[in-house]
Short mmCIF file of C-alpha atoms in Angstrom, two decimals:
data_model
loop_
_atom_site.label_atom_id
_atom_site.label_comp_id
_atom_site.label_asym_id
_atom_site.label_seq_id
_atom_site.Cartn_x
_atom_site.Cartn_y
_atom_site.Cartn_z
CA UNK A 72 8.72 -21.24 -22.91
CA UNK A 73 10.49 -17.90 -22.41
CA UNK A 74 9.31 -14.36 -21.76
CA UNK A 75 9.72 -13.61 -25.46
CA UNK A 76 6.97 -16.14 -26.20
CA UNK A 77 4.43 -13.98 -24.39
CA UNK A 78 2.01 -12.39 -26.88
CA UNK A 79 2.41 -8.61 -27.14
CA UNK A 80 -1.33 -8.02 -26.77
CA UNK A 81 -0.95 -5.26 -24.19
CA UNK A 82 2.20 -3.47 -23.07
CA UNK A 83 2.72 -2.71 -19.36
CA UNK A 84 1.29 0.54 -18.06
CA UNK A 85 3.22 3.74 -18.81
CA UNK A 86 5.73 4.76 -16.17
CA UNK A 87 4.20 6.94 -13.46
CA UNK A 88 5.68 8.92 -10.56
CA UNK A 89 7.26 6.85 -7.79
CA UNK A 90 8.78 9.59 -5.62
CA UNK A 91 7.51 7.90 -2.47
CA UNK A 92 7.01 4.11 -2.36
CA UNK A 93 5.25 3.18 0.88
CA UNK A 94 5.84 -0.28 2.37
CA UNK A 95 2.74 -1.77 3.99
CA UNK A 96 2.72 -5.16 5.78
CA UNK A 97 0.15 -7.44 4.17
CA UNK A 98 -0.48 -9.08 7.53
CA UNK A 99 -1.86 -5.88 9.09
CA UNK A 100 -5.37 -4.94 7.86
CA UNK A 101 -5.32 -1.68 9.84
CA UNK A 102 -2.14 -0.53 8.12
CA UNK A 103 -3.56 -1.56 4.72
CA UNK A 104 -6.62 0.59 5.29
CA UNK A 105 -4.61 3.56 6.60
CA UNK A 106 -2.28 3.47 3.57
CA UNK A 107 -5.17 4.30 1.24
CA UNK A 108 -5.38 7.83 2.60
CA UNK A 109 -1.67 8.66 2.66
CA UNK A 110 -0.09 10.88 -0.06
CA UNK A 111 2.45 8.33 -1.34
CA UNK A 112 2.83 7.94 -5.10
CA UNK A 113 3.03 4.17 -4.72
CA UNK A 114 2.11 1.61 -2.09
CA UNK A 115 3.56 -1.85 -2.07
CA UNK A 116 1.74 -4.43 -0.02
CA UNK A 117 4.36 -6.72 1.38
CA UNK A 118 4.31 -10.51 1.59
CA UNK A 119 8.05 -10.86 2.14
CA UNK A 120 10.11 -9.48 5.03
CA UNK A 121 7.21 -7.66 6.71
CA UNK A 122 5.25 -10.91 7.12
CA UNK A 123 6.16 -13.73 9.49
CA UNK A 124 6.16 -17.17 7.80
CA UNK A 125 2.97 -18.33 9.52
CA UNK A 126 1.22 -15.06 8.62
CA UNK A 127 1.85 -15.21 4.87
CA UNK A 128 -1.26 -17.21 3.81
CA UNK A 129 -3.52 -14.83 5.71
CA UNK A 130 -1.64 -11.81 4.36
CA UNK A 131 -2.39 -12.89 0.79
CA UNK A 132 -6.10 -12.82 1.59
CA UNK A 133 -5.79 -9.43 3.31
CA UNK A 134 -4.06 -7.97 0.26
CA UNK A 135 -6.61 -9.33 -2.21
CA UNK A 136 -9.44 -7.90 -0.13
CA UNK A 137 -7.74 -4.51 0.26
CA UNK A 138 -7.03 -4.19 -3.46
CA UNK A 139 -10.58 -5.16 -4.42
CA UNK A 140 -12.17 -2.83 -1.88
CA UNK A 141 -10.69 0.16 -3.72
CA UNK A 142 -10.08 3.58 -2.23
CA UNK A 143 -6.48 3.81 -3.44
CA UNK A 144 -7.02 6.89 -5.59
CA UNK A 145 -4.38 7.30 -8.26
CA UNK A 146 -1.66 5.51 -6.29
CA UNK A 147 0.35 2.78 -7.96
CA UNK A 148 -0.65 -0.52 -6.35
CA UNK A 149 2.17 -3.05 -6.10
CA UNK A 150 2.55 -6.34 -4.22
CA UNK A 151 5.97 -7.62 -3.13
CA UNK A 152 5.98 -11.40 -3.26
CA UNK A 153 8.58 -13.66 -1.66
CA UNK A 154 11.82 -14.35 -3.47
CA UNK A 155 12.28 -17.36 -5.72
CA UNK A 156 14.51 -19.25 -3.30
CA UNK A 157 11.43 -19.81 -1.09
CA UNK A 158 8.43 -22.10 -1.49
CA UNK A 159 5.93 -19.25 -1.06
CA UNK A 160 6.45 -17.34 -4.29
CA UNK A 161 4.27 -19.23 -6.72
CA UNK A 162 1.30 -19.19 -4.35
CA UNK A 163 1.85 -15.47 -3.73
CA UNK A 164 1.64 -14.72 -7.45
CA UNK A 165 -1.28 -17.04 -8.19
CA UNK A 166 -3.49 -15.98 -5.27
CA UNK A 167 -2.86 -12.25 -5.61
CA UNK A 168 -3.16 -11.99 -9.40
CA UNK A 169 -6.07 -14.39 -9.73
CA UNK A 170 -7.82 -12.67 -6.84
CA UNK A 171 -7.11 -9.00 -7.56
CA UNK A 172 -5.16 -8.71 -10.82
CA UNK A 173 -7.57 -6.18 -12.27
CA UNK A 174 -6.72 -3.83 -9.38
CA UNK A 175 -2.96 -4.39 -9.41
CA UNK A 176 -0.32 -2.36 -11.24
CA UNK A 177 2.82 -4.43 -10.66
CA UNK A 178 4.45 -7.33 -8.85
CA UNK A 179 7.73 -6.65 -7.04
CA UNK A 180 10.20 -9.54 -7.09
CA UNK A 181 12.84 -9.28 -4.35
CA UNK A 182 16.40 -10.60 -4.32
CA UNK A 183 16.57 -10.94 -8.10
CA UNK A 184 19.80 -12.63 -9.13
CA UNK A 185 19.27 -13.44 -12.81
CA UNK A 186 17.23 -12.61 -15.88
CA UNK A 187 15.73 -16.11 -15.69
CA UNK A 188 13.96 -15.24 -12.43
CA UNK A 189 12.26 -12.24 -14.03
CA UNK A 190 11.34 -14.36 -17.05
CA UNK A 191 9.76 -16.94 -14.74
CA UNK A 192 7.53 -14.24 -13.28
CA UNK A 193 6.69 -12.89 -16.74
CA UNK A 194 5.56 -16.35 -17.92
CA UNK A 195 3.59 -16.95 -14.72
CA UNK A 196 1.80 -13.61 -15.08
CA UNK A 197 0.99 -14.32 -18.73
CA UNK A 198 -0.51 -17.70 -17.88
CA UNK A 199 -2.67 -16.23 -15.13
CA UNK A 200 -3.78 -13.29 -17.28
CA UNK A 201 -4.87 -15.66 -20.02
CA UNK A 202 -6.65 -17.94 -17.56
CA UNK A 203 -8.71 -15.24 -15.82
CA UNK A 204 -9.20 -12.97 -18.82
CA UNK A 205 -6.93 -10.05 -17.92
CA UNK A 206 -5.14 -8.03 -20.63
CA UNK A 207 -1.87 -9.85 -21.30
CA UNK A 208 1.15 -7.79 -20.33
CA UNK A 209 -0.59 -5.02 -18.37
CA UNK A 210 0.79 -5.98 -14.95
CA UNK A 211 4.33 -4.68 -14.58
CA UNK A 212 7.37 -6.10 -12.78
CA UNK A 213 9.64 -4.33 -10.30
CA UNK A 214 13.02 -6.01 -9.79
CA UNK A 215 14.76 -5.54 -6.44
CA UNK A 216 18.57 -5.92 -6.38
CA UNK A 217 19.80 -7.12 -2.99
CA UNK A 218 23.10 -8.94 -3.45
CA UNK A 219 26.33 -9.01 -5.42
CA UNK A 220 25.12 -11.65 -7.87
CA UNK A 221 22.12 -9.54 -8.81
CA UNK A 222 24.22 -6.41 -9.30
CA UNK A 223 26.64 -8.23 -11.61
CA UNK A 224 23.70 -9.41 -13.74
CA UNK A 225 21.86 -6.10 -13.66
CA UNK A 226 22.00 -5.34 -17.38
CA UNK A 227 20.52 -8.73 -18.28
CA UNK A 228 17.90 -8.33 -15.54
CA UNK A 229 16.93 -4.86 -16.79
CA UNK A 230 16.03 -6.22 -20.23
CA UNK A 231 14.66 -9.61 -19.18
CA UNK A 232 11.01 -8.69 -19.81
CA UNK A 233 9.01 -5.87 -21.40
CA UNK A 234 7.03 -5.81 -18.16
CA UNK A 235 9.91 -4.42 -16.10
CA UNK A 236 9.24 -0.88 -14.91
CA UNK A 237 11.72 -0.29 -12.09
CA UNK A 238 15.04 -1.40 -10.63
CA UNK A 239 15.19 -1.09 -6.84
CA UNK A 240 18.12 -1.01 -4.43
CA UNK A 241 17.63 -3.23 -1.38
CA UNK A 242 20.31 -1.92 1.00
CA UNK A 243 19.90 -4.12 4.09
CA UNK A 244 20.26 -7.49 2.38
CA UNK A 245 22.90 -6.04 0.07
CA UNK A 246 25.01 -4.87 3.00
CA UNK A 247 24.79 -8.34 4.54
CA UNK A 248 25.61 -10.06 1.24
CA UNK A 249 28.91 -8.20 0.84
CA UNK A 250 29.84 -8.36 4.56
CA UNK A 251 29.69 -4.61 5.02
CA UNK A 252 30.65 -3.71 8.58
CA UNK A 253 27.59 -1.70 9.57
CA UNK A 254 24.27 -2.28 11.30
CA UNK A 255 22.71 1.04 10.25
CA UNK A 256 20.99 0.57 6.89
CA UNK A 257 21.95 3.16 4.31
CA UNK A 258 24.52 4.95 6.44
CA UNK A 259 28.24 4.94 5.75
CA UNK A 260 30.03 2.05 7.49
CA UNK A 261 32.37 3.00 10.36
CA UNK A 262 35.88 3.61 9.06
CA UNK A 263 34.75 4.61 5.56
CA UNK A 264 35.51 8.29 5.88
CA UNK A 265 36.17 9.27 2.24
CA UNK A 266 33.53 9.17 -0.47
CA UNK A 267 30.30 7.15 -0.50
CA UNK A 268 30.35 3.39 0.13
CA UNK A 269 27.14 2.98 -1.92
CA UNK A 270 28.09 5.05 -4.95
CA UNK A 271 29.08 2.16 -7.20
CA UNK A 272 25.91 0.22 -6.36
CA UNK A 273 23.62 3.20 -6.89
CA UNK A 274 25.28 4.21 -10.16
CA UNK A 275 25.17 0.64 -11.49
CA UNK A 276 21.43 0.49 -10.85
CA UNK A 277 20.90 3.95 -12.31
CA UNK A 278 22.91 3.23 -15.48
CA UNK A 279 21.01 -0.01 -16.15
CA UNK A 280 17.70 1.73 -15.56
CA UNK A 281 18.46 4.62 -17.89
CA UNK A 282 19.91 2.34 -20.58
CA UNK A 283 16.61 0.48 -20.71
CA UNK A 284 14.13 3.32 -20.01
CA UNK A 285 13.27 2.16 -16.51
CA UNK A 286 12.85 3.97 -13.21
CA UNK A 287 15.49 3.70 -10.48
CA UNK A 288 14.25 3.53 -6.89
CA UNK A 289 16.35 3.81 -3.73
CA UNK A 290 15.61 1.49 -0.82
CA UNK A 291 14.52 2.26 2.75
CA UNK A 292 16.01 4.30 5.56
CA UNK A 293 15.20 2.34 8.71
CA UNK A 294 15.62 5.13 11.27
CA UNK A 295 12.00 6.11 10.76
CA UNK A 296 11.92 8.93 13.33
CA UNK A 297 15.02 10.60 11.91
CA UNK A 298 13.50 12.62 9.09
CA UNK A 299 16.61 14.74 8.66
CA UNK A 300 18.67 11.57 8.22
CA UNK A 301 16.13 10.38 5.66
CA UNK A 302 16.42 13.68 3.81
CA UNK A 303 20.20 13.44 3.73
CA UNK A 304 20.27 9.89 2.38
CA UNK A 305 17.41 10.50 -0.05
CA UNK A 306 19.12 13.65 -1.29
CA UNK A 307 22.15 11.56 -2.25
CA UNK A 308 20.25 9.30 -4.64
CA UNK A 309 18.01 12.13 -5.88
CA UNK A 310 21.11 14.12 -6.83
CA UNK A 311 22.33 11.21 -8.94
CA UNK A 312 19.00 11.05 -10.78
CA UNK A 313 16.99 8.39 -8.96
CA UNK A 314 13.22 8.66 -9.35
CA UNK A 315 12.13 7.88 -5.80
CA UNK A 316 12.72 6.09 -2.52
CA UNK A 317 10.97 3.66 -0.24
CA UNK A 318 9.23 5.12 2.79
CA UNK A 319 8.50 3.05 5.88
CA UNK A 320 6.55 5.61 7.89
CA UNK A 321 4.03 8.33 7.03
CA UNK A 322 6.50 10.91 8.33
CA UNK A 323 8.88 10.14 5.47
CA UNK A 324 6.34 10.60 2.66
CA UNK A 325 6.31 14.40 2.39
CA UNK A 326 10.10 14.50 2.47
CA UNK A 327 10.37 11.97 -0.36
CA UNK A 328 7.76 13.75 -2.49
CA UNK A 329 9.66 17.01 -2.07
CA UNK A 330 13.18 15.65 -2.58
CA UNK A 331 12.39 13.66 -5.73
CA UNK A 332 10.54 16.51 -7.41
CA UNK A 333 12.25 19.62 -8.82
CA UNK A 334 12.12 22.92 -6.98
CA UNK A 335 9.58 25.41 -8.28
CA UNK A 336 12.38 27.64 -9.63
CA UNK A 337 14.03 24.74 -11.47
CA UNK A 338 10.70 23.58 -12.90
CA UNK A 339 9.80 27.09 -14.11
CA UNK A 340 13.25 27.49 -15.68
CA UNK A 341 13.01 24.12 -17.45
CA UNK A 342 9.64 25.04 -18.97
CA UNK A 343 11.07 28.43 -19.99
CA UNK A 344 13.97 26.74 -21.80
CA UNK A 345 11.62 24.40 -23.65
CA UNK A 346 9.35 27.23 -24.79
CA UNK A 347 12.26 29.44 -25.78
CA UNK A 348 14.00 26.65 -27.70
CA UNK A 349 10.80 25.84 -29.59
CA UNK A 350 10.45 29.51 -30.53
CA UNK A 351 14.04 30.18 -31.57
CA UNK A 352 14.26 27.03 -33.73
CA UNK A 353 11.03 27.98 -35.54
CA UNK A 354 10.74 30.24 -38.58
CA UNK A 355 9.31 33.00 -36.42
CA UNK A 356 12.33 32.76 -34.12
CA UNK A 357 14.89 32.73 -36.93
CA UNK A 358 15.61 28.98 -37.23
CA UNK A 359 18.45 29.26 -34.74
CA UNK A 360 20.28 26.25 -33.33
CA UNK A 361 21.18 28.17 -30.21
CA UNK A 362 19.95 31.33 -28.57
CA UNK A 363 20.30 33.46 -25.46
CA UNK A 364 17.87 33.71 -22.54
CA UNK A 365 19.26 36.60 -20.57
CA UNK A 366 22.87 35.64 -19.91
CA UNK A 367 22.33 31.92 -20.62
CA UNK A 368 22.94 30.22 -23.96
CA UNK A 369 20.54 27.37 -24.75
CA UNK A 370 20.80 24.71 -27.43
CA UNK A 371 19.67 21.13 -28.11
CA UNK A 372 21.57 19.80 -25.09
CA UNK A 373 19.82 22.39 -22.92
CA UNK A 374 16.48 21.20 -24.27
CA UNK A 375 17.23 17.57 -23.34
CA UNK A 376 18.23 18.53 -19.80
CA UNK A 377 15.14 20.71 -19.44
CA UNK A 378 12.91 17.88 -20.63
CA UNK A 379 14.03 15.75 -17.68
CA UNK A 380 13.26 18.42 -15.09
CA UNK A 381 9.99 19.44 -16.74
CA UNK A 382 8.80 15.83 -16.94
CA UNK A 383 9.48 15.27 -13.24
CA UNK A 384 7.63 18.48 -12.38
CA UNK A 385 4.63 17.66 -14.53
CA UNK A 386 4.46 14.15 -13.09
CA UNK A 387 4.47 15.68 -9.60
CA UNK A 388 1.52 17.87 -10.57
CA UNK A 389 3.47 21.14 -10.50
CA UNK A 390 2.19 24.28 -12.24
CA UNK A 391 4.47 26.86 -13.76
CA UNK A 392 4.44 30.37 -12.33
CA UNK A 393 5.95 32.19 -15.30
CA UNK A 394 5.76 32.00 -19.10
CA UNK A 395 8.08 32.66 -22.03
CA UNK A 396 7.37 35.84 -23.98
CA UNK A 397 8.85 36.01 -27.50
CA UNK A 398 10.88 39.17 -28.12
CA UNK A 399 9.16 41.97 -29.97
CA UNK A 400 10.44 42.48 -33.50
#
């Protein structure tokens, strides 16, 4: 059986904002409870690196209880299971989805190296959904890329299942997998003084995400007290077009929400372009293919660029502060 055999009864949930993706150890009930009140767009309850091996069975139960207790507001609720080279993964998926699948938005699969691994998770989710009576296909998949093999297979991974919603960069394991000479996650390695050592990796993830209508998420910045360092590294991936970044500490959340949303001026200008283009291409506006707004010419390409900025602003809950006024005839 392959992922394509899954019945298309229900498609995964529509993509939602993931500017800030908060990591929460599943083995710590206090942190799970605190996360409910924090302003992150997404929380992912972690069964992998944040949980010691002996703590994983108990962490599954903590996560199920926390999800079913509610109180998460409109946050995206995600669980990161262990990777498929371990013996924990299948129990992670079964216990979490059978126990709290109705209150779960997605499963994050770390260290993805092939499309087959995503397809395994897709089939497993379908079987559980059918067994417990959940809508088939509603629970999404987030694929985390953490080594060279995964990056080389990224296009196949990105289209391995209709459940996939995001592609995520996992910098720490990736750095280790390619023998990068650095112990500071996300920072430039000593001796690399020209350009950005991560540019190829980030762009590869971004291109695969955009080619398949997915979100691209940057990984963590481990110096949790260095908010300015976080801003600098987050600004790099935001400038490329990434949709969000992991946060490991409440102090990083506001910075991520700000950096991965447009400025108020850019949002207002994008909405102005969209309104003006709609007017000028209408009969009332003269059926023009291009027009001027002040000293700026706008056309169809301008509209497409404005749609991106406007969509990010709307998703972030922004309100425009100005409106387009058609010229008086």
